[in-house]
PDB file of C-alpha atoms in Angstrom:
ATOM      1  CA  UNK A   1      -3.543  -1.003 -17.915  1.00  0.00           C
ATOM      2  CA  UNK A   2      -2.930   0.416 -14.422  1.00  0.00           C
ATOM      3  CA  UNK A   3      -5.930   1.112 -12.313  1.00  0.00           C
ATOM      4  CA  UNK A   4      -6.553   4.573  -9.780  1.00  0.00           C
ATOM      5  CA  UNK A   5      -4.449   4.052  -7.138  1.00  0.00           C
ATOM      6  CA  UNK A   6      -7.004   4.336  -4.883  1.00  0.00           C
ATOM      7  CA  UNK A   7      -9.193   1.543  -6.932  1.00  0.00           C
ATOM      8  CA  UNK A   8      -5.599  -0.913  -6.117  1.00  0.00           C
ATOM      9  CA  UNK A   9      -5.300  -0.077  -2.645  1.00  0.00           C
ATOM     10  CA  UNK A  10      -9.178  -0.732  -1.838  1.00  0.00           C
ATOM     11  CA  UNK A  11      -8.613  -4.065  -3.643  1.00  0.00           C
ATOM     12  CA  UNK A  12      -5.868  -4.814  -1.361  1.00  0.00           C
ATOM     13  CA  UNK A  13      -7.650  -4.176   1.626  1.00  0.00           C
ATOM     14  CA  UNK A  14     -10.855  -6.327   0.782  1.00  0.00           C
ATOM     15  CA  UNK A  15      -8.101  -9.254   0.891  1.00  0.00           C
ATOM     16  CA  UNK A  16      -7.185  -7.972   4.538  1.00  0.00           C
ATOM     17  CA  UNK A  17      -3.724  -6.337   3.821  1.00  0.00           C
ATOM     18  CA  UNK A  18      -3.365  -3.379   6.032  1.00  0.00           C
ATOM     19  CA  UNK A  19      -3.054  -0.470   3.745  1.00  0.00           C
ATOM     20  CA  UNK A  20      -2.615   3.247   4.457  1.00  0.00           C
ATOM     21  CA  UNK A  21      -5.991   5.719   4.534  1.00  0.00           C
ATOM     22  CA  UNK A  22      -5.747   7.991   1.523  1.00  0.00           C
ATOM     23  CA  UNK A  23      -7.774  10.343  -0.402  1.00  0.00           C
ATOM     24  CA  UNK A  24      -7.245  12.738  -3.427  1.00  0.00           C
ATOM     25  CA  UNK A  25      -7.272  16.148  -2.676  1.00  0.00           C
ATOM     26  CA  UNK A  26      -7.560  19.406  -5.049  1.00  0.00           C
ATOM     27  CA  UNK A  27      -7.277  22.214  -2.301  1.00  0.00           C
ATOM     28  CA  UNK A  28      -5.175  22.954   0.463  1.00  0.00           C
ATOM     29  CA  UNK A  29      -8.075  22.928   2.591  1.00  0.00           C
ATOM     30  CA  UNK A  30      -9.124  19.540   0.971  1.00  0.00           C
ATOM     31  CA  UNK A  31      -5.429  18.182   2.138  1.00  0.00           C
ATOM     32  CA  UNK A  32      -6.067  20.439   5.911  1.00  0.00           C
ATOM     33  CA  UNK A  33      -9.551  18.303   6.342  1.00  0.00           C
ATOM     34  CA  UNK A  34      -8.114  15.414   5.525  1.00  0.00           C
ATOM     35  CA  UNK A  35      -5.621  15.388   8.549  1.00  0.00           C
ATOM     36  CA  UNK A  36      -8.693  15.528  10.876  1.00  0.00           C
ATOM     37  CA  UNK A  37      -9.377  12.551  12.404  1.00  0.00           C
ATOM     38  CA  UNK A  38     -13.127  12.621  13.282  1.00  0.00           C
ATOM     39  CA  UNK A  39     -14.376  10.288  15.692  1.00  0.00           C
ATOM     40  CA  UNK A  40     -17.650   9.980  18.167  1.00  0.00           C
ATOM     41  CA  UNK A  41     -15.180  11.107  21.047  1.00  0.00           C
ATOM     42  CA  UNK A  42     -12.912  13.577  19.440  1.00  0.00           C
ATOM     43  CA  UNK A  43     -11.445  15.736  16.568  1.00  0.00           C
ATOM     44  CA  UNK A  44      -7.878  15.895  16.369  1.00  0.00           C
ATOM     45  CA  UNK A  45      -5.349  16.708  13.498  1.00  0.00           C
ATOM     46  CA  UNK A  46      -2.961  13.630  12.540  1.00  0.00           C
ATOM     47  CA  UNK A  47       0.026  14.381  10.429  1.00  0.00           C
ATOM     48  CA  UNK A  48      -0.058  13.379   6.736  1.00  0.00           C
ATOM     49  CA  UNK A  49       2.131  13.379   3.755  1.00  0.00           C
ATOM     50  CA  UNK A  50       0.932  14.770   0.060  1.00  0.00           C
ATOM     51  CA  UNK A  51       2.444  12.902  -2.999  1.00  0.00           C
ATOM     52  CA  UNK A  52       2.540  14.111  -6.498  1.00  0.00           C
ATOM     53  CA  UNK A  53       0.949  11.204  -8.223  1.00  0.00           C
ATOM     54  CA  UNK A  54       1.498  10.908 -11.837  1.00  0.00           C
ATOM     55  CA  UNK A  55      -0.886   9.193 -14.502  1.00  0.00           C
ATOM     56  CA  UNK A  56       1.113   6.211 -14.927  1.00  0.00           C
ATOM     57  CA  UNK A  57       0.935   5.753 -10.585  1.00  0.00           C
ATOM     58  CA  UNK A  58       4.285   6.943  -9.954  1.00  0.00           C
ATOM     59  CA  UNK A  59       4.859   8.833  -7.220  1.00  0.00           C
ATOM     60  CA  UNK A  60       8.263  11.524  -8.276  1.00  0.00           C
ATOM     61  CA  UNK A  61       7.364  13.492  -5.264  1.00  0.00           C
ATOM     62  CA  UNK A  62       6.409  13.653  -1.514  1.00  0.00           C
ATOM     63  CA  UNK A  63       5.973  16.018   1.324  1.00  0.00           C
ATOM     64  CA  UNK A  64       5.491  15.099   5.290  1.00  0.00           C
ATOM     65  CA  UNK A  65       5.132  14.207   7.712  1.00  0.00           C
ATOM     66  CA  UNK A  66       3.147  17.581   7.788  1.00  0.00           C
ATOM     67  CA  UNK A  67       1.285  18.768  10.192  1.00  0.00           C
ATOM     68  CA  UNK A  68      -1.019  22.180  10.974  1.00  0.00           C
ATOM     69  CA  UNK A  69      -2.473  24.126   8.491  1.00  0.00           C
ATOM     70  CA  UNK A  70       0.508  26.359   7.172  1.00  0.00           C
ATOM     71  CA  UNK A  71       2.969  23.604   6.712  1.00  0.00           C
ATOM     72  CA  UNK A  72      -0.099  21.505   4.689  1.00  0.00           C
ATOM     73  CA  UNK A  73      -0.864  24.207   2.556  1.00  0.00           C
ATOM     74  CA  UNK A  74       2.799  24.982   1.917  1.00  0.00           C
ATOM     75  CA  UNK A  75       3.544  21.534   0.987  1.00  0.00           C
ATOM     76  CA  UNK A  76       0.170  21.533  -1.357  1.00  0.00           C
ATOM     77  CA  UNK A  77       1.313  24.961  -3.244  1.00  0.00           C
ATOM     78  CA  UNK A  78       4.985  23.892  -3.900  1.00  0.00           C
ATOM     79  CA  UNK A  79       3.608  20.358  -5.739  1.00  0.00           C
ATOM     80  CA  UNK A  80       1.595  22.003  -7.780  1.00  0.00           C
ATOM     81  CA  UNK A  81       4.283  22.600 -10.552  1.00  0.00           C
ATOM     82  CA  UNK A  82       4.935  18.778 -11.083  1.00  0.00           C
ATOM     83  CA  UNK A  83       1.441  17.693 -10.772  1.00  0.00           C
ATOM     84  CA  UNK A  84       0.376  19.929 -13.626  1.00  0.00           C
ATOM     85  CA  UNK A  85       3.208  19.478 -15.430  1.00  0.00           C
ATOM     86  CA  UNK A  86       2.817  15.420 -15.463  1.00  0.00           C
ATOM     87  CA  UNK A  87      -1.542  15.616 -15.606  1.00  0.00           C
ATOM     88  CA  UNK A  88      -1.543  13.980 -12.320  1.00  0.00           C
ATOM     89  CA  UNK A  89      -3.123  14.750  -9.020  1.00  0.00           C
ATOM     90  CA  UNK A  90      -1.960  15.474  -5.377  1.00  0.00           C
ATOM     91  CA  UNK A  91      -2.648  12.385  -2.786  1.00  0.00           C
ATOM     92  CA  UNK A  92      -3.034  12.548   0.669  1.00  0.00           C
ATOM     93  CA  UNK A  93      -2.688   9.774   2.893  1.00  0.00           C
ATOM     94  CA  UNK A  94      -1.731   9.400   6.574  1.00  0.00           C
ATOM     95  CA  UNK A  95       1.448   9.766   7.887  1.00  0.00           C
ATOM     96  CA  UNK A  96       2.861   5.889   9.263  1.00  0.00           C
ATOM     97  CA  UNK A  97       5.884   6.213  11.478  1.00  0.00           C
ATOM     98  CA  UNK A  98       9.515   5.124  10.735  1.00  0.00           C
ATOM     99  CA  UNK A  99      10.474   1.791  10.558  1.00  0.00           C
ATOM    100  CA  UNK A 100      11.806  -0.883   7.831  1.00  0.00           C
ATOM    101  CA  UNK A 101      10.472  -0.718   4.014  1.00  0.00           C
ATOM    102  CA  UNK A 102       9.948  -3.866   1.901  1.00  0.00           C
ATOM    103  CA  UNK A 103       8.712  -4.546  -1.322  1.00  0.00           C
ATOM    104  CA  UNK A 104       6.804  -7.017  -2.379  1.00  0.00           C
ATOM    105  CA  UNK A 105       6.595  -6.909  -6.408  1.00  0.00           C
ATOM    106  CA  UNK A 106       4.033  -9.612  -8.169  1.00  0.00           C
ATOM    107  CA  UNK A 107       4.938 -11.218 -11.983  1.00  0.00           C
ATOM    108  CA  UNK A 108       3.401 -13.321 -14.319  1.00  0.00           C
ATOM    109  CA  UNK A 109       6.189 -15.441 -16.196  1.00  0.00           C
ATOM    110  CA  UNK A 110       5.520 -17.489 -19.600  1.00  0.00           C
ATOM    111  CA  UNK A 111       7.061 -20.198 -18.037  1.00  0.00           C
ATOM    112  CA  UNK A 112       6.081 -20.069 -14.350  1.00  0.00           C
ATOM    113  CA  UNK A 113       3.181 -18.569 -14.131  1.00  0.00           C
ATOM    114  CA  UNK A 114       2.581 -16.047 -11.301  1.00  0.00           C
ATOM    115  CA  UNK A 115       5.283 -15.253  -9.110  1.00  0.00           C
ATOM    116  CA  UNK A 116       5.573 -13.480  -6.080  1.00  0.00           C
ATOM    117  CA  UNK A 117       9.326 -11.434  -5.077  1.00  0.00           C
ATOM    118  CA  UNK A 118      10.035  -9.806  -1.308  1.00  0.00           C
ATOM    119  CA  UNK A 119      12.711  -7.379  -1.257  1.00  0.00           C
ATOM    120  CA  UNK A 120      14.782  -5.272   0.481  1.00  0.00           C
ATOM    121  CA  UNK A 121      17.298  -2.585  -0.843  1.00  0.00           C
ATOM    122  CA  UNK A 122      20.414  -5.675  -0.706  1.00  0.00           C
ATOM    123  CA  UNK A 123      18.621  -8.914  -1.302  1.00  0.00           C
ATOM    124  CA  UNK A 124      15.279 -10.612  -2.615  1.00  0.00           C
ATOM    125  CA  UNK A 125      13.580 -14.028  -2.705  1.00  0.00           C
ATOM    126  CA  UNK A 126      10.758 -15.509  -5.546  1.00  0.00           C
ATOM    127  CA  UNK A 127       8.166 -17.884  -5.182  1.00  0.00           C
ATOM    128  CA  UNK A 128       5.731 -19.229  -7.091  1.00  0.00           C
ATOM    129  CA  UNK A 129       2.079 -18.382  -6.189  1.00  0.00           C
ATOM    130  CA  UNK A 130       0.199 -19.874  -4.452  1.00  0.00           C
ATOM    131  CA  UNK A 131       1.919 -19.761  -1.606  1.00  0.00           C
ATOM    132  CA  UNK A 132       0.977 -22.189   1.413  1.00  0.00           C
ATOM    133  CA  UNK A 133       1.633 -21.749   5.149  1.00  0.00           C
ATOM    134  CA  UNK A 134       5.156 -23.640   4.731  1.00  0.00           C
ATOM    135  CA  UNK A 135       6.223 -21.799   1.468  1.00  0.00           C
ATOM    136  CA  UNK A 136       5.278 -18.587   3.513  1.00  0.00           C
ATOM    137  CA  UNK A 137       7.470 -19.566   6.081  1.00  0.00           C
ATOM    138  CA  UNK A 138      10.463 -20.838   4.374  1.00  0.00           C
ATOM    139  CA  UNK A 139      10.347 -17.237   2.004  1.00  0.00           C
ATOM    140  CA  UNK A 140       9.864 -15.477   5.055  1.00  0.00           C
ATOM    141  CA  UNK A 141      12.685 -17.463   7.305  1.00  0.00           C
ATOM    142  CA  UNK A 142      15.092 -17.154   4.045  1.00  0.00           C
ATOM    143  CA  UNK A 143      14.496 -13.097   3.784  1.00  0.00           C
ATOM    144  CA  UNK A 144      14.723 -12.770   7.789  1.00  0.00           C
ATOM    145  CA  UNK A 145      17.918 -14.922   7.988  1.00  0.00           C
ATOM    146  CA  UNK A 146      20.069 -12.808   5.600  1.00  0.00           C
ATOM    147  CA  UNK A 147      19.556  -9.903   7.285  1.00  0.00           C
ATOM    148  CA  UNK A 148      20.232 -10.969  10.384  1.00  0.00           C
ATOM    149  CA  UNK A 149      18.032  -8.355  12.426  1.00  0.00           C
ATOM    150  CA  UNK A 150      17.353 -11.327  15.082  1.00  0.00           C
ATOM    151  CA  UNK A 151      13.590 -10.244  14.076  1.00  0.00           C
ATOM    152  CA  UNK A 152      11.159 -11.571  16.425  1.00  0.00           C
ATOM    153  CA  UNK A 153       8.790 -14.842  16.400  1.00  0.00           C
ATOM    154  CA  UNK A 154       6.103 -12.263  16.126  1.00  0.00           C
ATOM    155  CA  UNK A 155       7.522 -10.301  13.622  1.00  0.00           C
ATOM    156  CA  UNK A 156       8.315 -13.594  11.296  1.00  0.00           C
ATOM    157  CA  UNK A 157       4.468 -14.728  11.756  1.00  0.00           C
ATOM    158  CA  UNK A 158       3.123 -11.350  10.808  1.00  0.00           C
ATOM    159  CA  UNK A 159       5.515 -11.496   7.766  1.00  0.00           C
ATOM    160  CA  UNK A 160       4.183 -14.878   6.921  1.00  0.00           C
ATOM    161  CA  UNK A 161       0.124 -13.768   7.339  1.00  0.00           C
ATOM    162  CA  UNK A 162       1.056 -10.951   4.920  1.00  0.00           C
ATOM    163  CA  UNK A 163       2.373 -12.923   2.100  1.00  0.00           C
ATOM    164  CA  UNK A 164       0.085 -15.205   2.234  1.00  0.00           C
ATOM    165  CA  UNK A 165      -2.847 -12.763   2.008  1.00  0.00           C
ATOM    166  CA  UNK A 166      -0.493 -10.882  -1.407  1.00  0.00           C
ATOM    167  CA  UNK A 167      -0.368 -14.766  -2.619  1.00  0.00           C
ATOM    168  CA  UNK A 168      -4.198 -15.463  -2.094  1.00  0.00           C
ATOM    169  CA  UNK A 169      -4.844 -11.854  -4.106  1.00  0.00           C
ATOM    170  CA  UNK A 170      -2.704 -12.644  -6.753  1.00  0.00           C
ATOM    171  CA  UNK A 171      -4.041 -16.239  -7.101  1.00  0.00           C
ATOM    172  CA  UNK A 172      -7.726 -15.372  -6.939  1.00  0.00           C
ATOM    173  CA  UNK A 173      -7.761 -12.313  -9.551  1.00  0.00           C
ATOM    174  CA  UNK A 174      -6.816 -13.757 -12.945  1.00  0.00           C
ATOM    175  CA  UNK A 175      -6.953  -9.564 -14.627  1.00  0.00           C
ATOM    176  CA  UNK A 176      -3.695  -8.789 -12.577  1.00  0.00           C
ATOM    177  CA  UNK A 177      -0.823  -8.813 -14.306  1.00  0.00           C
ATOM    178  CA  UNK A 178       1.398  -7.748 -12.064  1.00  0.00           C
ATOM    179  CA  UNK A 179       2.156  -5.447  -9.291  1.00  0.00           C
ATOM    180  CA  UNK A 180       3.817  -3.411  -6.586  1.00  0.00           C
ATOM    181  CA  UNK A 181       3.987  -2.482  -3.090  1.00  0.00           C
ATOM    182  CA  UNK A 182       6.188  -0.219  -2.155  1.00  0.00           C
ATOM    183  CA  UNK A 183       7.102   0.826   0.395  1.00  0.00           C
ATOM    184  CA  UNK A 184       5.331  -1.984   2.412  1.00  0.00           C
ATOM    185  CA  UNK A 185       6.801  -0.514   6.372  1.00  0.00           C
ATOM    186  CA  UNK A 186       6.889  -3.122   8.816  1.00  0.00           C
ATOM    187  CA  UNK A 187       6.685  -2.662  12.765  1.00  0.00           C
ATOM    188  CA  UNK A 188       7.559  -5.224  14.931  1.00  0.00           C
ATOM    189  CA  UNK A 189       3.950  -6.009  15.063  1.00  0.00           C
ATOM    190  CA  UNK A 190       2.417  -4.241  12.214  1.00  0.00           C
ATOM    191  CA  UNK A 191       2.874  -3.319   8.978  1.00  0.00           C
ATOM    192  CA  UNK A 192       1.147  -0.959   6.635  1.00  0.00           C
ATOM    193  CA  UNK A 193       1.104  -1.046   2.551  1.00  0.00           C
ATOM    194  CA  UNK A 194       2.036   2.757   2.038  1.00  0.00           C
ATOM    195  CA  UNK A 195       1.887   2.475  -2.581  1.00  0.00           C
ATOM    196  CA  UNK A 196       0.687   0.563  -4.391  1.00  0.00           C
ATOM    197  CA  UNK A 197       1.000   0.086  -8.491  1.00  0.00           C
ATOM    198  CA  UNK A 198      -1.546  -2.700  -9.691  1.00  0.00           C
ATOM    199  CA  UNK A 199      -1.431  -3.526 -13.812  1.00  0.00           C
ATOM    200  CA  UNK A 200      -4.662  -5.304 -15.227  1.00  0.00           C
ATOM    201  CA  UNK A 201      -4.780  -7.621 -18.339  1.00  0.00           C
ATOM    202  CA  UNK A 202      -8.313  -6.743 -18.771  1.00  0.00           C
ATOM    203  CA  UNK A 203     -11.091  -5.074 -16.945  1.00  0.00           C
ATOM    204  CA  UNK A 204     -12.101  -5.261 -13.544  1.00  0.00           C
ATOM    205  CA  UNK A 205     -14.681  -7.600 -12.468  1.00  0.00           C
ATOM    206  CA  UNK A 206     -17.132  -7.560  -9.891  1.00  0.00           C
ATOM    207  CA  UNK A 207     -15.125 -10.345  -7.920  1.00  0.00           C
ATOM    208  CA  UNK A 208     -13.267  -7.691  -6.633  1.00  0.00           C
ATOM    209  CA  UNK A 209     -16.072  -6.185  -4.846  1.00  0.00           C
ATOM    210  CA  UNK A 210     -15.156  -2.844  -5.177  1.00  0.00           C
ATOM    211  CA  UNK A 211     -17.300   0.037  -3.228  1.00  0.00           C
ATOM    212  CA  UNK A 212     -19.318   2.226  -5.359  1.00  0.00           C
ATOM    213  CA  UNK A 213     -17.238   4.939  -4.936  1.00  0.00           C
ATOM    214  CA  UNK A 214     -13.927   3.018  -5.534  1.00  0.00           C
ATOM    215  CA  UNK A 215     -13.715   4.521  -9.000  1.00  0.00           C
ATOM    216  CA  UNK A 216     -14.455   8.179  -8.216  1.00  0.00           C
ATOM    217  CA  UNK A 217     -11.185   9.577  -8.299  1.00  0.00           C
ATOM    218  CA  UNK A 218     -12.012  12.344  -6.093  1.00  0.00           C
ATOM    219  CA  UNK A 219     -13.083   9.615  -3.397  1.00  0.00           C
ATOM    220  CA  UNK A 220     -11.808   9.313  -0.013  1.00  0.00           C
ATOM    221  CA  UNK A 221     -10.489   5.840   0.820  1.00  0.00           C
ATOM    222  CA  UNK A 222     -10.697   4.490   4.235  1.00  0.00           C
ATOM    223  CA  UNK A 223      -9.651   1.355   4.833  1.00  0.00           C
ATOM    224  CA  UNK A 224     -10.910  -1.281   7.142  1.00  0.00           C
ATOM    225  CA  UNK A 225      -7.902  -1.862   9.500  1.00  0.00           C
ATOM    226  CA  UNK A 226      -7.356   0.366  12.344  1.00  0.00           C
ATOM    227  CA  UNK A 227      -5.070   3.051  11.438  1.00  0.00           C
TER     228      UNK A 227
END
């Protein structure tokens, strides 16, 4: 089975992988107060995209960056057609600049066992999980060296800490099957899981330490990380 979206993404974050602040909305004005930012010092509006999220966690459709009221409920109105067509629902989350996507896809073979793939749209690597500091590095060397982008020490570490923390998830929950992040966007310092598609062999237990709320699918989801 695939789990909420929202349910996968909070998993993800209680292993430390930066993911993206989203919440289900079911109103314009539900997807307007989500782009407000409230804080002890101030109240601003940050832009935000709306997907069309279908049952099976597919997302056919997106809108954004989007920002003021008009353009939000605009965007809201005009996916309302495939949302209710599909049985889905509309998902806000906030709006992470440009810059380049990955994927990182998890598999459990007969043979091998788990396996973990990084991707880009002209080339991938696979390794086996678990996946130690040097198997983290070699994947991560491998994947920067065809591309060539003379990416940074920085960038090759942050790469490294962020397999490493998919390999340690995938190792330590034996109900996931498989998954997928995608688009994973990486900064030269940063990077932020924007989707995320988790399939479960069997129900979720409380190892996961999900919040309370994690299964209400009208819940907001806030990660940890500073957004």
């Amino acid at each position: 089975m695939i789990i909420d979206k929202l349910d996968g993404l909070n998993v993800l974050d209680r292993y430390d992988i930066r993911v993206v602040r989203a919440k289900y909305v079911d109103s314009p004005e539900d997807a307007i107060a989500f782009a407000v930012r409230r804080t002890a010092q101030d109240e601003r509006a940050i832009p935000i995209v709306l997907c069309a999220v279908s049952p099976d966690g597919a997302v056919p459709e997106a809108e954004g960056p989007l920002s003021g009221h008009d353009p939000i409920r605009a965007a809201f109105l005009a996916l309302g057609p495939a949302v209710e067509a599909s049985g889905g629902r509309i998902l806000a989350r906030a709006w992470i600049e440009q810059g380049t996507d990955i994927r990182i896809e998890g598999r459990t073979d007969a043979a091998l066992g788990k396996c973990l793939t990084l991707s880009s749209r002209v080339h991938s690597v696979e390794r086996m999980v678990p996946i130690d500091t040097q198997g983290a590095q070699a994947l991560a060397e491998h994947f920067q060296g065809y591309h060539h982008r003379g990416d940074s020490e920085k960038s090759r570490r942050m790469l490294e800490h962020l397999l490493m923390r998919v390999s340690q998830f995938f190792n330590d929950e034996p109900e996931v099957e498989s998954f997928t992040l995608n688009p994973v966007r990486i900064h030269e310092n940063s990077y932020t899981v924007l989707d995320a598609i988790v399939r479960l062999s069997g129900p979720i237990h409380s190892r996961t330490r999900l919040d309370a709320h994690a299964h209400d699918r009208k819940g907001h989801y806030q990660p940890s990380g500073r957004q």
